[in-house]
PDB file of C-alpha atoms and ligand atoms in Angstrom:
ATOM      1  CA  MET A   1      73.486  65.544 155.182  1.00 51.00           C
ATOM      2  CA  HIS A   2      75.071  62.567 156.819  1.00 52.00           C
ATOM      3  CA  GLY A   3      78.616  62.813 158.115  1.00 47.00           C
ATOM      4  CA  ARG A   4      81.648  60.860 157.159  1.00 45.00           C
ATOM      5  CA  GLY A   5      81.546  58.445 160.058  1.00 45.00           C
ATOM      6  CA  GLY A   6      82.305  54.877 159.117  1.00 45.00           C
ATOM      7  CA  GLU A   7      83.515  55.784 155.650  1.00 46.00           C
ATOM      8  CA  HIS A   8      87.028  56.623 156.703  1.00 52.00           C
ATOM      9  CA  GLY A   9      89.730  54.837 154.803  1.00 66.00           C
ATOM     10  CA  GLU A  10      87.382  53.409 152.176  1.00 84.00           C
ATOM     11  CA  SER A  11      88.660  53.561 148.639  1.00 88.00           C
ATOM     12  CA  PHE A  12      88.083  52.066 145.220  1.00 87.00           C
ATOM     13  CA  ARG A  13      90.203  51.336 142.186  1.00 92.00           C
ATOM     14  CA  CYS A  14      89.317  53.494 139.188  1.00 94.00           C
ATOM     15  CA  VAL A  15      88.056  51.458 136.232  1.00 92.00           C
ATOM     16  CA  GLY A  16      89.461  54.037 133.852  1.00 93.00           C
ATOM     17  CA  CYS A  17      92.988  54.852 134.961  1.00 96.00           C
ATOM     18  CA  ARG A  18      93.549  52.398 137.854  1.00 96.00           C
ATOM     19  CA  LEU A  19      94.049  55.156 140.386  1.00 95.00           C
ATOM     20  CA  ASP A  20      93.259  54.277 143.994  1.00 94.00           C
ATOM     21  CA  VAL A  21      90.536  56.745 144.883  1.00 92.00           C
ATOM     22  CA  SER A  22      89.440  57.564 148.413  1.00 89.00           C
ATOM     23  CA  VAL A  23      85.662  57.922 148.717  1.00 85.00           C
ATOM     24  CA  THR A  24      86.066  60.891 151.013  1.00 86.00           C
ATOM     25  CA  ALA A  25      86.726  64.129 149.174  1.00 85.00           C
ATOM     26  CA  PRO A  26      86.318  67.844 149.806  1.00 83.00           C
ATOM     27  CA  GLY A  27      82.938  69.143 148.706  1.00 75.00           C
ATOM     28  CA  THR A  28      81.098  65.852 148.496  1.00 73.00           C
ATOM     29  CA  ALA A  29      79.737  63.447 151.083  1.00 72.00           C
ATOM     30  CA  HIS A  30      80.328  60.413 148.940  1.00 75.00           C
ATOM     31  CA  ARG A  31      82.722  60.481 146.029  1.00 85.00           C
ATOM     32  CA  ASN A  32      81.876  57.961 143.375  1.00 85.00           C
ATOM     33  CA  HIS A  33      84.018  59.036 140.463  1.00 93.00           C
ATOM     34  CA  CYS A  34      87.710  59.258 139.767  1.00 95.00           C
ATOM     35  CA  PRO A  35      89.220  62.734 140.267  1.00 94.00           C
ATOM     36  CA  GLN A  36      91.717  62.048 137.506  1.00 95.00           C
ATOM     37  CA  CYS A  37      89.624  60.768 134.580  1.00 95.00           C
ATOM     38  CA  LEU A  38      86.081  61.118 136.027  1.00 95.00           C
ATOM     39  CA  ALA A  39      85.254  57.473 135.337  1.00 96.00           C
ATOM     40  CA  SER A  40      82.826  55.827 137.733  1.00 93.00           C
ATOM     41  CA  LEU A  41      81.088  52.546 138.415  1.00 91.00           C
ATOM     42  CA  HIS A  42      77.339  52.057 138.256  1.00 93.00           C
ATOM     43  CA  LEU A  43      76.761  51.390 141.946  1.00 89.00           C
ATOM     44  CA  ASP A  44      74.009  53.804 142.859  1.00 85.00           C
ATOM     45  CA  ALA A  45      70.424  53.315 141.782  1.00 84.00           C
ATOM     46  CA  ARG A  46      68.456  56.476 142.508  1.00 78.00           C
ATOM     47  CA  ILE A  47      70.310  58.452 145.148  1.00 77.00           C
ATOM     48  CA  PRO A  48      74.063  59.114 144.984  1.00 72.00           C
ATOM     49  CA  GLY A  49      75.617  56.921 147.643  1.00 76.00           C
ATOM     50  CA  ASP A  50      72.748  54.460 147.985  1.00 84.00           C
ATOM     51  CA  ARG A  51      74.826  51.688 146.342  1.00 85.00           C
ATOM     52  CA  ALA A  52      71.578  49.993 145.324  1.00 91.00           C
ATOM     53  CA  SER A  53      72.394  49.215 141.691  1.00 91.00           C
ATOM     54  CA  ARG A  54      73.272  45.692 140.667  1.00 93.00           C
ATOM     55  CA  CYS A  55      74.691  46.860 137.355  1.00 95.00           C
ATOM     56  CA  ARG A  56      78.299  47.690 138.324  1.00 92.00           C
ATOM     57  CA  GLY A  57      78.959  48.718 134.735  1.00 95.00           C
ATOM     58  CA  ARG A  58      81.550  51.311 133.857  1.00 96.00           C
ATOM     59  CA  MET A  59      80.247  54.864 133.790  1.00 95.00           C
ATOM     60  CA  THR A  60      81.875  57.523 131.710  1.00 94.00           C
ATOM     61  CA  ALA A  61      81.427  61.276 132.043  1.00 93.00           C
ATOM     62  CA  ILE A  62      79.456  62.676 129.121  1.00 90.00           C
ATOM     63  CA  GLY A  63      78.778  66.223 130.201  1.00 89.00           C
ATOM     64  CA  LEU A  64      78.573  68.896 132.844  1.00 88.00           C
ATOM     65  CA  ALA A  65      75.531  70.623 134.237  1.00 87.00           C
ATOM     66  CA  VAL A  66      75.044  73.481 136.670  1.00 86.00           C
ATOM     67  CA  ARG A  67      72.144  73.459 139.082  1.00 88.00           C
ATOM     68  CA  PRO A  68      70.146  76.641 139.728  1.00 91.00           C
ATOM     69  CA  ASP A  69      71.917  76.927 143.093  1.00 92.00           C
ATOM     70  CA  GLY A  70      75.273  77.054 141.314  1.00 89.00           C
ATOM     71  CA  GLU A  71      76.360  73.533 142.115  1.00 86.00           C
ATOM     72  CA  TRP A  72      78.285  71.726 139.379  1.00 87.00           C
ATOM     73  CA  LEU A  73      77.361  68.225 138.380  1.00 90.00           C
ATOM     74  CA  VAL A  74      79.063  65.637 136.206  1.00 92.00           C
ATOM     75  CA  ILE A  75      76.661  63.689 134.029  1.00 92.00           C
ATOM     76  CA  HIS A  76      77.698  60.051 133.827  1.00 93.00           C
ATOM     77  CA  ARG A  77      76.376  57.415 131.475  1.00 94.00           C
ATOM     78  CA  CYS A  78      76.702  53.706 132.095  1.00 95.00           C
ATOM     79  CA  LEU A  79      78.311  51.788 129.252  1.00 95.00           C
ATOM     80  CA  SER A  80      76.454  48.611 130.262  1.00 96.00           C
ATOM     81  CA  CYS A  81      72.845  49.677 130.794  1.00 95.00           C
ATOM     82  CA  GLU A  82      72.824  53.226 129.334  1.00 93.00           C
ATOM     83  CA  GLY A  83      71.690  54.545 132.687  1.00 92.00           C
ATOM     84  CA  VAL A  84      72.451  58.221 133.322  1.00 90.00           C
ATOM     85  CA  SER A  85      73.196  59.906 136.622  1.00 89.00           C
ATOM     86  CA  ALA A  86      74.286  63.324 137.835  1.00 88.00           C
ATOM     87  CA  ASN A  87      76.983  63.586 140.482  1.00 88.00           C
ATOM     88  CA  ARG A  88      78.392  66.531 142.332  1.00 88.00           C
ATOM     89  CA  ILE A  89      81.975  67.262 141.458  1.00 90.00           C
ATOM     90  CA  ALA A  90      84.480  67.025 144.283  1.00 89.00           C
ATOM     91  CA  GLY A  91      86.813  69.795 145.381  1.00 89.00           C
ATOM     92  CA  ASP A  92      89.862  67.945 144.172  1.00 91.00           C
ATOM     93  CA  ASP A  93      88.573  66.724 140.816  1.00 94.00           C
ATOM     94  CA  ASN A  94      91.060  67.324 138.030  1.00 93.00           C
ATOM     95  CA  PRO A  95      89.871  70.516 136.293  1.00 90.00           C
ATOM     96  CA  LEU A  96      91.152  69.490 132.873  1.00 90.00           C
ATOM     97  CA  PRO A  97      88.587  66.806 132.024  1.00 91.00           C
ATOM     98  CA  LEU A  98      85.923  69.012 133.598  1.00 90.00           C
ATOM     99  CA  ILE A  99      86.817  71.893 131.308  1.00 86.00           C
ATOM    100  CA  ARG A 100      86.872  69.555 128.334  1.00 85.00           C
ATOM    101  CA  LEU A 101      83.354  68.456 129.225  1.00 85.00           C
ATOM    102  CA  ALA A 102      82.165  72.001 129.811  1.00 80.00           C
ATOM    103  CA  THR A 103      83.304  73.163 126.394  1.00 80.00           C
ATOM    104  CA  ARG A 104      81.688  70.260 124.622  1.00 72.00           C
ATOM    105  CA  PRO A 105      77.959  69.992 123.981  1.00 65.00           C
ATOM    106  CA  LEU A 106      76.261  66.878 125.260  1.00 59.00           C
ATOM    107  CA  ALA A 107      77.012  64.100 122.798  1.00 55.00           C
ATOM    108  CA  ASP A 108      73.475  62.774 122.976  1.00 58.00           C
ATOM    109  CA  PRO A 109      70.626  65.300 122.994  1.00 58.00           C
ATOM    110  CA  GLY A 110      68.342  62.571 124.303  1.00 59.00           C
ATOM    111  CA  VAL A 111      70.025  62.595 127.722  1.00 58.00           C
ATOM    112  CA  PRO A 112      67.367  63.713 130.198  1.00 60.00           C
ATOM    113  CA  VAL A 113      69.511  66.327 131.915  1.00 61.00           C
ATOM    114  CA  ARG A 114      66.490  68.408 132.829  1.00 60.00           C
ATOM    115  CA  ALA A 115      64.953  65.496 134.642  1.00 59.00           C
ATOM    116  CA  LEU A 116      68.197  64.865 136.504  1.00 62.00           C
ATOM    117  CA  LEU A 117      68.476  68.478 137.583  1.00 63.00           C
ATOM    118  CA  ALA A 118      65.008  68.304 139.080  1.00 58.00           C
ATOM    119  CA  LEU A 119      66.207  65.715 141.607  1.00 53.00           C
TER     120      LEU A 119
HETATM  121 ZN1   ZN B   1      90.450  57.306 136.753  1.00 65.45          ZN
HETATM  122 ZN1   ZN B   2      74.509  50.400 134.495  1.00 65.45          ZN
END
């Protein structure tokens, strides 16, 4: 994995709750969602952190998934283009919205979670 060089001090304003979020976080190389409300922006195209998407729509967390290696992922869906992505949770994500997601079945059974987990 790549280090954190050059990313220091970078932050973004959460589209959901307006929190100023630092992109560096424990447990993830590149945080892209808000630790408070889990909202995100559609910036990445294929690989988390690639910032290759032109969409920039608001992404909302719709579910949680656990990879075979035990890693937890938040499933985000873009409200603009319906794109779905899976992102590692960060060490300081607020556990409350995570638990709410974990105890709720995926709202849309058509979400290709299996395909995402194969990444
Ligand atoms: Zn937020
Ligand atoms: Zn989008």
